[in-house]
PDB file of C-alpha atoms and ligand atoms in Angstrom:
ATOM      1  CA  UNK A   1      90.605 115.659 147.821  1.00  0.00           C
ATOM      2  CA  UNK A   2      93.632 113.946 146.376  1.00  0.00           C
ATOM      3  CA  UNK A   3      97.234 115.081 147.903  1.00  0.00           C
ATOM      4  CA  UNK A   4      99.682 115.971 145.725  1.00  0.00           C
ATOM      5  CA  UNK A   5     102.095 114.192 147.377  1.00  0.00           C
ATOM      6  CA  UNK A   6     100.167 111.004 146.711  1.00  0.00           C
ATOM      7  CA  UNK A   7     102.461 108.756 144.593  1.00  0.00           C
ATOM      8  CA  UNK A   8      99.756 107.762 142.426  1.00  0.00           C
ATOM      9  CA  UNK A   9      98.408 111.346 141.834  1.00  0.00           C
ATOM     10  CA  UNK A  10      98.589 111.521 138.372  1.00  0.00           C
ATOM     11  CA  UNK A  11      96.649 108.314 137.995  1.00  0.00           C
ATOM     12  CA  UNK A  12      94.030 109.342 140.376  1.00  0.00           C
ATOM     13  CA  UNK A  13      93.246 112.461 139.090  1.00  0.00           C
ATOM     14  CA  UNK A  14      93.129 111.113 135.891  1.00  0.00           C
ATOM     15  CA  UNK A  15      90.268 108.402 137.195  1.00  0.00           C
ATOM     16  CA  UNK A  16      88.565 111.526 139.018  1.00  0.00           C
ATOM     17  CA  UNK A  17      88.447 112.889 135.620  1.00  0.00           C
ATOM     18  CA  UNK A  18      86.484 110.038 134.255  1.00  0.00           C
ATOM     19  CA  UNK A  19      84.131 109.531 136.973  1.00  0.00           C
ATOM     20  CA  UNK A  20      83.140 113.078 136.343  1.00  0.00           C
ATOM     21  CA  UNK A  21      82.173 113.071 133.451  1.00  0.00           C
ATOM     22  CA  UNK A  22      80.485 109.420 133.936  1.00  0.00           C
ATOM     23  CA  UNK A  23      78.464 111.426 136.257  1.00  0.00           C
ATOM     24  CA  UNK A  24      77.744 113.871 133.588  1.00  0.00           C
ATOM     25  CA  UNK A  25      76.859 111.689 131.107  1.00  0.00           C
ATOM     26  CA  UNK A  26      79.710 111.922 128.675  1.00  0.00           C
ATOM     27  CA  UNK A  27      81.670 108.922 129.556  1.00  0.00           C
ATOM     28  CA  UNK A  28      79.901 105.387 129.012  1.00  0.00           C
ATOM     29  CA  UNK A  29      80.074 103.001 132.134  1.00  0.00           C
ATOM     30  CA  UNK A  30      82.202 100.655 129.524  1.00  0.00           C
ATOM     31  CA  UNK A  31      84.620 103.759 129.616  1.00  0.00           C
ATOM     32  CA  UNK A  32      85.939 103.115 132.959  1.00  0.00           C
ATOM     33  CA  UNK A  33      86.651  99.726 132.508  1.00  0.00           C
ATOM     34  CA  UNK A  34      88.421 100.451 129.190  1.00  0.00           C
ATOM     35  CA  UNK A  35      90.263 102.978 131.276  1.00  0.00           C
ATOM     36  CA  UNK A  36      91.421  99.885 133.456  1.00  0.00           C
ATOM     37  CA  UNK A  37      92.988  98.014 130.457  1.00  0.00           C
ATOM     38  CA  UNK A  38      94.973 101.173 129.213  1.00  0.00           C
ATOM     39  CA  UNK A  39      96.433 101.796 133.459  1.00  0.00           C
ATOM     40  CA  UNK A  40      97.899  97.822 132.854  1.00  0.00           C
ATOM     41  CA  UNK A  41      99.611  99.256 130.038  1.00  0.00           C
ATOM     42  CA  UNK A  42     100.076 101.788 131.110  1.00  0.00           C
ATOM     43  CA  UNK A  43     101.990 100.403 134.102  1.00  0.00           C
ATOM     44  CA  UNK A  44     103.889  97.916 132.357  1.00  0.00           C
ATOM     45  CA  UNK A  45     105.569 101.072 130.177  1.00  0.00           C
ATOM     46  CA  UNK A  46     106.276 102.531 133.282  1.00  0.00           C
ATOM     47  CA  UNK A  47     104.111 105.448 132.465  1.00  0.00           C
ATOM     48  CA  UNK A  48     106.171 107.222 130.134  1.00  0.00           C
ATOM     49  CA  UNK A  49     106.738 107.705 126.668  1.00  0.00           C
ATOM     50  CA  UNK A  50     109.077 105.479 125.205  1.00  0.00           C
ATOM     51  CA  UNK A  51     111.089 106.504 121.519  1.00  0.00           C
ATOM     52  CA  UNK A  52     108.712 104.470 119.829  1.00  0.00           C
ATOM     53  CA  UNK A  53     105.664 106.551 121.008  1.00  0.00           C
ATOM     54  CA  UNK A  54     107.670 109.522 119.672  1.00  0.00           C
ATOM     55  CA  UNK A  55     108.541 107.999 116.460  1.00  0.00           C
ATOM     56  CA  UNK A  56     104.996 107.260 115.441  1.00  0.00           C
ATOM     57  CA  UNK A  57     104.088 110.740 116.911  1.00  0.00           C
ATOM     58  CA  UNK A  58     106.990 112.473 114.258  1.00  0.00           C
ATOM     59  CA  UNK A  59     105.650 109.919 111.888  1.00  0.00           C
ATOM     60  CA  UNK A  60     101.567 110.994 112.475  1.00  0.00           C
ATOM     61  CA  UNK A  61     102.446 114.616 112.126  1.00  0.00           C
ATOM     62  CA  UNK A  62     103.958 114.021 108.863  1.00  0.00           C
ATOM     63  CA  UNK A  63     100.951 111.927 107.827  1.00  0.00           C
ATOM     64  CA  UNK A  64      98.620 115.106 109.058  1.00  0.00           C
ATOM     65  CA  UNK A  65     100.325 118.166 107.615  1.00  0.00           C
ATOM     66  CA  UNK A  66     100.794 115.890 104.173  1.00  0.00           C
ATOM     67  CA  UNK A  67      96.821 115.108 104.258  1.00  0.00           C
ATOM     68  CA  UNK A  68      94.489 117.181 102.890  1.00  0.00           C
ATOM     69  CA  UNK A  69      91.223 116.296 104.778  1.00  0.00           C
ATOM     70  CA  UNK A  70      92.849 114.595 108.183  1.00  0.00           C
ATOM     71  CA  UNK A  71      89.974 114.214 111.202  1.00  0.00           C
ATOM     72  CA  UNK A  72      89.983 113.584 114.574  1.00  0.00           C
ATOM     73  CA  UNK A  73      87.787 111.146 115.707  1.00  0.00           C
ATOM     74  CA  UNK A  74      86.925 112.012 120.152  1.00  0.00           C
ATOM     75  CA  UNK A  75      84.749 108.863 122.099  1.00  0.00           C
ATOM     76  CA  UNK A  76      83.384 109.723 125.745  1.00  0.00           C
ATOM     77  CA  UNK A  77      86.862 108.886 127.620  1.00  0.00           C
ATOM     78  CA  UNK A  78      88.832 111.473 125.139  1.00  0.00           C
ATOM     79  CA  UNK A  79      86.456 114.122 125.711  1.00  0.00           C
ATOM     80  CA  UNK A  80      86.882 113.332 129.014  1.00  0.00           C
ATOM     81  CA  UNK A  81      90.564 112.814 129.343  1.00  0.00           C
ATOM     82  CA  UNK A  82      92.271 115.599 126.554  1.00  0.00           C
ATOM     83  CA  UNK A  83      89.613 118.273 126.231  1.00  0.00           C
ATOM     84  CA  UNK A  84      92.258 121.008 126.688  1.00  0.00           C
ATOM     85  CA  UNK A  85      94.956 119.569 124.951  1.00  0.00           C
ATOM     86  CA  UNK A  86      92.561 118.858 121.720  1.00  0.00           C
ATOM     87  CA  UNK A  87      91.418 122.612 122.188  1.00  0.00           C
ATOM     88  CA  UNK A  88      94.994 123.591 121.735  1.00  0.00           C
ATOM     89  CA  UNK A  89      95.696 120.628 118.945  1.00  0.00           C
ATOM     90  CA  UNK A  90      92.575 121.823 117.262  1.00  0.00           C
ATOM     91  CA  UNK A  91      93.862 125.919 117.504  1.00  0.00           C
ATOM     92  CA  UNK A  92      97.134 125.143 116.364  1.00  0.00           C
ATOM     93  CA  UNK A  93      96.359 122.249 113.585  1.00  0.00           C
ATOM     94  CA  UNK A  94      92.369 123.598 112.163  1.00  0.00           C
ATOM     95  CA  UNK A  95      91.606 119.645 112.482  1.00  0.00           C
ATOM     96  CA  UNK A  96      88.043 118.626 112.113  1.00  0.00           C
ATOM     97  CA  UNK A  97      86.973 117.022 114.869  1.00  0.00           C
ATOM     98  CA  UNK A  98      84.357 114.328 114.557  1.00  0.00           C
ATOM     99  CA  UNK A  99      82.422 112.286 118.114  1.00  0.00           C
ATOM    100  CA  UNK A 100      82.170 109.124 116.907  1.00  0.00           C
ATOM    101  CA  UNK A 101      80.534 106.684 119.735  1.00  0.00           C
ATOM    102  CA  UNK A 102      80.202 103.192 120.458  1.00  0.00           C
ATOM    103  CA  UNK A 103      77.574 103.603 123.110  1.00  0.00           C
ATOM    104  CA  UNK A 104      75.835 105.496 120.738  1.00  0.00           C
ATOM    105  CA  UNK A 105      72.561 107.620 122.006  1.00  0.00           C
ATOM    106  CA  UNK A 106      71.983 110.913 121.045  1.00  0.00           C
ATOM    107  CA  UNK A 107      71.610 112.315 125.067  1.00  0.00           C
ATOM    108  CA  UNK A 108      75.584 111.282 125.272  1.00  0.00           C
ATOM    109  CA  UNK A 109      76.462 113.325 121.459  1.00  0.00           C
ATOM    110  CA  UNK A 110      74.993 116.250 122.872  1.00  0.00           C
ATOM    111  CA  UNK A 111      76.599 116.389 126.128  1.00  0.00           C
ATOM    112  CA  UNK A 112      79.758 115.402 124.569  1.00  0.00           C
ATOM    113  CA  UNK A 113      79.211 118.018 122.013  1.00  0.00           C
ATOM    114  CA  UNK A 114      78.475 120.488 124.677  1.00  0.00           C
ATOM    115  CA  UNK A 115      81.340 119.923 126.910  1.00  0.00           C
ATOM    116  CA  UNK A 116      84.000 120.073 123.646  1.00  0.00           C
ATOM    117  CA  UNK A 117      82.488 123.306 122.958  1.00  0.00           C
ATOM    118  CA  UNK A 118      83.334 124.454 126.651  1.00  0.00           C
ATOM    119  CA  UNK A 119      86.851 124.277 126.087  1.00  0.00           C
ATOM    120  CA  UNK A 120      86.416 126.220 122.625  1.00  0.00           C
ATOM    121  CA  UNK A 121      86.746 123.399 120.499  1.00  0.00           C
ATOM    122  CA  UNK A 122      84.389 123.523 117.294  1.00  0.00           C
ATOM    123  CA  UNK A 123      82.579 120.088 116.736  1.00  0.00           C
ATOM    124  CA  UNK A 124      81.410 118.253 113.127  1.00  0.00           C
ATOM    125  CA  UNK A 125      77.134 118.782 113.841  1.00  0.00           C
ATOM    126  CA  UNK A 126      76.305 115.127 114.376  1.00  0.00           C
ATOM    127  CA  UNK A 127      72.758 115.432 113.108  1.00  0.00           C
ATOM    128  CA  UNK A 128      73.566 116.920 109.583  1.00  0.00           C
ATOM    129  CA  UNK A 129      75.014 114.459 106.700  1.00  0.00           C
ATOM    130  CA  UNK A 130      75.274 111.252 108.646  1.00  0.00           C
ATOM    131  CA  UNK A 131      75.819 108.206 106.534  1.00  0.00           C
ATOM    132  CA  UNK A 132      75.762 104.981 107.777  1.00  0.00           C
ATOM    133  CA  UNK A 133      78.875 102.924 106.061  1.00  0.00           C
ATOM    134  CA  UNK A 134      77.536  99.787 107.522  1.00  0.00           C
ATOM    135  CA  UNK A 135      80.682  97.594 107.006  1.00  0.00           C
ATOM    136  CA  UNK A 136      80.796  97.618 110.600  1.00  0.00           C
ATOM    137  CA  UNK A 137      78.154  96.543 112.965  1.00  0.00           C
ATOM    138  CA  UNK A 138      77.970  98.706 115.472  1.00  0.00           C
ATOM    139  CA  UNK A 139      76.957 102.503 115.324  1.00  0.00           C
ATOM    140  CA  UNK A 140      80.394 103.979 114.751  1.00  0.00           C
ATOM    141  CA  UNK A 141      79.385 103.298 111.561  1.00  0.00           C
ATOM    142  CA  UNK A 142      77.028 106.633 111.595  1.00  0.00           C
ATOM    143  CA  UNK A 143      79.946 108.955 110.134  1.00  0.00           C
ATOM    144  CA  UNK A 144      79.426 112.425 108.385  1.00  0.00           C
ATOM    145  CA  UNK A 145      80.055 113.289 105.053  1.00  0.00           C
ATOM    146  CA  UNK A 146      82.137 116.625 105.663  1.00  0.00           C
ATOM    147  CA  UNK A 147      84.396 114.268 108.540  1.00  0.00           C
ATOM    148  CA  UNK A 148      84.946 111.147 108.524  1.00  0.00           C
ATOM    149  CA  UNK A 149      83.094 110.353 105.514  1.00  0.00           C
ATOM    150  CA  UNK A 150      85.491 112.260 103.404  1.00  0.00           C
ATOM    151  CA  UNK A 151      88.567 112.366 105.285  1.00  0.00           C
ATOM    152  CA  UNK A 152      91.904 110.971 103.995  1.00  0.00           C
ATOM    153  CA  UNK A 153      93.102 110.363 107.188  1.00  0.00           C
ATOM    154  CA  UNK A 154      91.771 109.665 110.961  1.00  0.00           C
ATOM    155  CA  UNK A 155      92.886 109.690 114.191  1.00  0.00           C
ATOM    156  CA  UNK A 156      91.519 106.970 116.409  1.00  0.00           C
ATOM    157  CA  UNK A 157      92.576 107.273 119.883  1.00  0.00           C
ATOM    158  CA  UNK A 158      91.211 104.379 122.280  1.00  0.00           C
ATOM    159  CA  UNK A 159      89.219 102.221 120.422  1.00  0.00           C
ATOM    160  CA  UNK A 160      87.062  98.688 120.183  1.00  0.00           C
ATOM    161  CA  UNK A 161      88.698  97.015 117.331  1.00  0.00           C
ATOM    162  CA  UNK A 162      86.610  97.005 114.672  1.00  0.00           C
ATOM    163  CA  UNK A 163      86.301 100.342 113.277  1.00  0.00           C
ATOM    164  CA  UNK A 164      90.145 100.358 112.057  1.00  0.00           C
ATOM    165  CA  UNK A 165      89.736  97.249 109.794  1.00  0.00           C
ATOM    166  CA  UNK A 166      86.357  98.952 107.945  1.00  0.00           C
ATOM    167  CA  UNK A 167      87.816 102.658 107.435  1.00  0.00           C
ATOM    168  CA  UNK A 168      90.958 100.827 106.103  1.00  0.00           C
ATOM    169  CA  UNK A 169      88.604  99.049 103.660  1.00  0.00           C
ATOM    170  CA  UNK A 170      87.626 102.239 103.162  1.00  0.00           C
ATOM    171  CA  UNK A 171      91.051 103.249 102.065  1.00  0.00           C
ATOM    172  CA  UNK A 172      91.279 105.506 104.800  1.00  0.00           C
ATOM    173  CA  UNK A 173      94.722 105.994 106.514  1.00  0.00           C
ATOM    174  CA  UNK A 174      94.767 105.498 110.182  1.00  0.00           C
ATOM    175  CA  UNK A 175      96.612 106.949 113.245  1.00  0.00           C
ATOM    176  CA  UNK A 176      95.902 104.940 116.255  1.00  0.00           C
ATOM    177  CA  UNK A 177      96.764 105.893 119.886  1.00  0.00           C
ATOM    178  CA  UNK A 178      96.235 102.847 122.054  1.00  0.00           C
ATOM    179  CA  UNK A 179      98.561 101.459 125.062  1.00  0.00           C
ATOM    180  CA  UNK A 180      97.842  98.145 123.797  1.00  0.00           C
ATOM    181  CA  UNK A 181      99.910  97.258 120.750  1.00  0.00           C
ATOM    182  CA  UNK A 182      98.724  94.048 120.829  1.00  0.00           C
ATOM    183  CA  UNK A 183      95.109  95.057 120.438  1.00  0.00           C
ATOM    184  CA  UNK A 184      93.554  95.025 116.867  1.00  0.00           C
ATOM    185  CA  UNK A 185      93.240  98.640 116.281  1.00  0.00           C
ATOM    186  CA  UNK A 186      96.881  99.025 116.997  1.00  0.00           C
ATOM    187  CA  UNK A 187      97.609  96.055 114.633  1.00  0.00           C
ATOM    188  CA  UNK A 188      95.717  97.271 111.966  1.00  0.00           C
ATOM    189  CA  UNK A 189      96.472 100.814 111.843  1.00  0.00           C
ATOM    190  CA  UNK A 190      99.196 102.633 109.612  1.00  0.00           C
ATOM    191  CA  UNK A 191     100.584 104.576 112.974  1.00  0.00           C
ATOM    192  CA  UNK A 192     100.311 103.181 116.021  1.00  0.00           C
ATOM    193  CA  UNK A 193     100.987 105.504 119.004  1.00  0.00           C
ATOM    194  CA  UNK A 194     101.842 103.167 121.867  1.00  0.00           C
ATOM    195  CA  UNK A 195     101.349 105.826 124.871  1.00  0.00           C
ATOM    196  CA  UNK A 196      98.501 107.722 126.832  1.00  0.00           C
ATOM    197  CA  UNK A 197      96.578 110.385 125.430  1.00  0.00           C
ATOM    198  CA  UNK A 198      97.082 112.332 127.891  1.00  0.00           C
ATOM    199  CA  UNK A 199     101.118 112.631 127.300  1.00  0.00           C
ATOM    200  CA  UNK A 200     100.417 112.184 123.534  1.00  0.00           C
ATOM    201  CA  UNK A 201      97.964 115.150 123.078  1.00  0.00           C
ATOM    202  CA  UNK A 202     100.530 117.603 124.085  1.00  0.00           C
ATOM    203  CA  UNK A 203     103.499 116.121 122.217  1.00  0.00           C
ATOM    204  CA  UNK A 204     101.243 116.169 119.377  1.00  0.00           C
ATOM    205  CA  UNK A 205     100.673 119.922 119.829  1.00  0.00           C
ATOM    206  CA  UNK A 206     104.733 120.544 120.422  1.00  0.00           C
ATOM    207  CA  UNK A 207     106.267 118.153 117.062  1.00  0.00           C
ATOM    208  CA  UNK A 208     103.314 119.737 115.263  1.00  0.00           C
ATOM    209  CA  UNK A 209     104.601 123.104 115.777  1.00  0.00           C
ATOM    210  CA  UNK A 210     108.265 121.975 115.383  1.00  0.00           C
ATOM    211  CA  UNK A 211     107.454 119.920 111.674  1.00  0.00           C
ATOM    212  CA  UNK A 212     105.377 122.521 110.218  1.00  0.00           C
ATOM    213  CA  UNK A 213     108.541 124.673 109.233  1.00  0.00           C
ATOM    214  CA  UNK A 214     109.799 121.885 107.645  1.00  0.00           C
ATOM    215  CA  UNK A 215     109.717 121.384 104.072  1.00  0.00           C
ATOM    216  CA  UNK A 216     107.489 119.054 102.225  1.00  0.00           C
ATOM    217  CA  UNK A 217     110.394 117.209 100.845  1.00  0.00           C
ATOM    218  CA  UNK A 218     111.704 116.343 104.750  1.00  0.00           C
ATOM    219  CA  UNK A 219     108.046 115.481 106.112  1.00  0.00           C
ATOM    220  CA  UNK A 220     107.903 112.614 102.815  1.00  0.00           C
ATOM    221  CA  UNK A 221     110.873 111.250 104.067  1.00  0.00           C
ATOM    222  CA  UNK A 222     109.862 110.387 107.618  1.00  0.00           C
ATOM    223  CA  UNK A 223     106.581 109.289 106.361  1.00  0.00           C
ATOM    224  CA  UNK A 224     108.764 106.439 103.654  1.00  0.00           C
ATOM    225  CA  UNK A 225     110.849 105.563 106.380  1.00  0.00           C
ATOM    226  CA  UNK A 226     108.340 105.074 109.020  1.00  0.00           C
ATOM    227  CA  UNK A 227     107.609 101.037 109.640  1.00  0.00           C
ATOM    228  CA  UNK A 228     104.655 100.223 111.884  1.00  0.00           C
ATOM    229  CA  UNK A 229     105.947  96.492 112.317  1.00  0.00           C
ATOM    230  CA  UNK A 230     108.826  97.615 114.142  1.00  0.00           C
ATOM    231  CA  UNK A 231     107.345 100.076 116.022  1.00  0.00           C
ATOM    232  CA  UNK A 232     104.846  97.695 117.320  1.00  0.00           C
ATOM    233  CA  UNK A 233     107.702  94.995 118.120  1.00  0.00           C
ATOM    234  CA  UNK A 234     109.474  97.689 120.089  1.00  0.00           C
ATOM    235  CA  UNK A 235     106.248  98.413 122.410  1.00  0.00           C
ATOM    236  CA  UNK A 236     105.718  94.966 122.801  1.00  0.00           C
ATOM    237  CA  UNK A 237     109.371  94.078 123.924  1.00  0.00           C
ATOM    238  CA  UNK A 238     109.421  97.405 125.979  1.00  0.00           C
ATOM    239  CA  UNK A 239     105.898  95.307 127.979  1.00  0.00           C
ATOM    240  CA  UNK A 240     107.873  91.915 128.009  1.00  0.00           C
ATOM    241  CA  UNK A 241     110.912  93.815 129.474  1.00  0.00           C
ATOM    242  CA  UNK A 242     113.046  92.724 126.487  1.00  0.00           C
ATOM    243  CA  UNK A 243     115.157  94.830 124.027  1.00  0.00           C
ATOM    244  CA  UNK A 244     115.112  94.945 120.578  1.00  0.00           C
TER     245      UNK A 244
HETATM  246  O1  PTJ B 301      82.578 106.567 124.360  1.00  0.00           O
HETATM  247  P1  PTJ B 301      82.240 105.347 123.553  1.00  0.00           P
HETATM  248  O2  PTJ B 301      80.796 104.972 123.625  1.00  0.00           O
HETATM  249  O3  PTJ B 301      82.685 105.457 122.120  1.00  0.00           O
HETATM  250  O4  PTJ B 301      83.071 104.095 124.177  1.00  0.00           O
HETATM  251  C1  PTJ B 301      84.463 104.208 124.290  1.00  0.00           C
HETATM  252  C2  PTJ B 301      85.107 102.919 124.853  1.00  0.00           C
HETATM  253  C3  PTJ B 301      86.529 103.294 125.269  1.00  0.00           C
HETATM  254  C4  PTJ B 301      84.302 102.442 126.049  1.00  0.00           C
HETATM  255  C5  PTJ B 301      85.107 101.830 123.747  1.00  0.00           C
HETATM  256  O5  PTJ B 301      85.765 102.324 122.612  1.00  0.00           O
HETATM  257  C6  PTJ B 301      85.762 100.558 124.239  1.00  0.00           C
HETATM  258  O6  PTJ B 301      85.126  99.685 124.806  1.00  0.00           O
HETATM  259  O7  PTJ B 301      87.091 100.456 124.011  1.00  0.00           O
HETATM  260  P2  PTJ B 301      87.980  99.155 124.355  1.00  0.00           P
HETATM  261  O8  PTJ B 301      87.603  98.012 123.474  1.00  0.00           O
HETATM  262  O9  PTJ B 301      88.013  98.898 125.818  1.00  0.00           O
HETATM  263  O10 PTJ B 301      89.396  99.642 123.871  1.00  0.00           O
HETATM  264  C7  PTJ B 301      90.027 100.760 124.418  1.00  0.00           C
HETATM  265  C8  PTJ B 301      91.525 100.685 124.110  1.00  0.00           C
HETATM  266  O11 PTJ B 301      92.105 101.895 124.541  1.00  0.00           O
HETATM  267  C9  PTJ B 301      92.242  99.539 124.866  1.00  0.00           C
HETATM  268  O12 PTJ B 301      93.155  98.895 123.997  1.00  0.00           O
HETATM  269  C10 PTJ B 301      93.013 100.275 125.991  1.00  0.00           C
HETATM  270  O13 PTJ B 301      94.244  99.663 126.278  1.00  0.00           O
HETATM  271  C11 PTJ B 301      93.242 101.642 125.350  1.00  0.00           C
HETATM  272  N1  PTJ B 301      93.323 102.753 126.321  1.00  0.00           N
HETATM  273  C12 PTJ B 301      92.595 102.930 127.451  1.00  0.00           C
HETATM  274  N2  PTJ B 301      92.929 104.077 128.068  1.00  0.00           N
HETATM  275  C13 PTJ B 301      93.879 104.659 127.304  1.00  0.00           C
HETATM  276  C14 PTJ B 301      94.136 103.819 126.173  1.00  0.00           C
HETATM  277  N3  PTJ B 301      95.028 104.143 125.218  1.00  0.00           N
HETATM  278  C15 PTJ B 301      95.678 105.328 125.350  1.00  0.00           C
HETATM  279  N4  PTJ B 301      95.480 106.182 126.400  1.00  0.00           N
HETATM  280  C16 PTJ B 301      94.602 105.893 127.375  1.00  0.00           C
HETATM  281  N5  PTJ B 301      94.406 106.747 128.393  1.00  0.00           N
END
């Protein structure tokens, strides 16, 4: 039992979270350490979200109410991380929402699968219309043709880097959410959300329901103005400590 009064509660509930579900089955061992690499990050922004993190956020939701067929893509630490706050993204947006592994084995899909579904989210069937767009070598390349397959745009929160480079070959566009903006799926995405899932998931839920009033006109603009460059420069001086 962690105390609330514990300084670090936040973070070690979060890591509870995770070793749960490794226990389960839904996270991959590979999960926790990737969960390590996003807490230095995570530190280094003083765990919060920074104006840049809400500028690509504004900028994403533009990019997903303009898109016709946008997808989320959910790996084993998502599931375990966000399953609530997809539930409501999912309610609020109607967003397909595709599990697309690394550690791919079809034990870990259906657990995954089954533990979405617990917090009422519907799931893409991962054993209907798979197709293998082998650009890339490892099985994230098993997609399906009604998600990613056919989607114009995908979110990819906390990913190995080479899936980005291969759906943007695809001509896909990409929203990453990664605390690393020095990592190659943050380089190579359109929108890179420099911040944790679990304080992006909800702010995704709140500027979604803010931006959809807006009119179509409005949500073009932010998208022409947005600049991934500079948002990426900002993250990384907000790490180094510098201004920009
Ligand atoms: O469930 P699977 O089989 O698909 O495997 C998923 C993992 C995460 C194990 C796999 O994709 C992997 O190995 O990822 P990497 O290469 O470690 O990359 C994960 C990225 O996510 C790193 O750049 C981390 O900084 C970042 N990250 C980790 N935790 C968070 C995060 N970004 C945002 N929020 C987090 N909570």
């Amino acid at each position: 039992m962690i105390p609330k009064t514990h300084p670090r509660y936040v973070s070690l509930i979060t890591r509870e979270k995770l070793v749960k579900c490794l226990k389960k089955g839904i996270v991959h061992q590979n999960g926790l350490i990737a969960h390590g690499r996003g807490e230095a990050f995570d530190y280094l922004l003083g765990e919060k979200t920074h104006n840049f993190a809400v500028e690509a956020i504004t900028a994403a939701t533009a990019k997903i109410l303009l898109s016709k067929r946008p997808v989320l893509s959910v790996n084993g630490n998502v599931a375990a991380l966000v399953p609530e706050e997809i539930s409501q993204f999912q309610k609020l947006t109607g967003i397909p929402i595709e599990i697309n592994l690394f550690h791919r084995t079809i034990s870990r899909l259906k657990k995954i699968k089954r533990h979405l579904e617990e917090y009422g989210i519907s799931v893409i069937p991962f054993d209907q219309d798979i197709v293998d767009i082998r650009i890339i070598e490892s099985d994230r390349a098993l997609v399906s043709k009604r998600g990613i397959f056919s989607a114009d745009t995908i979110i990819v929160p906390l990913e190995d880097g080479d899936r980005t480079s291969a759906l943007k070959f695809l001509k896909k566009f990409v929203i990453a959410i990664d605390l690393n903006p020095m990592s190659r799926t943050a380089q190579t995405a359109d929108i890179t959300i420099v911040d944790n899932i679990t304080r992006v998931m909800p702010l995704f839920s709140k500027t979604y329901k803010k931006m959809k009033k807006m009119k179509k006109a409005q949500i073009e603009r932010i998208i022409s103005r947005y600049d991934n460059r500079y948002i990426l420069q900002k993250a990384e001086f907000a790490i180094r400590g510098s201004k920009i």
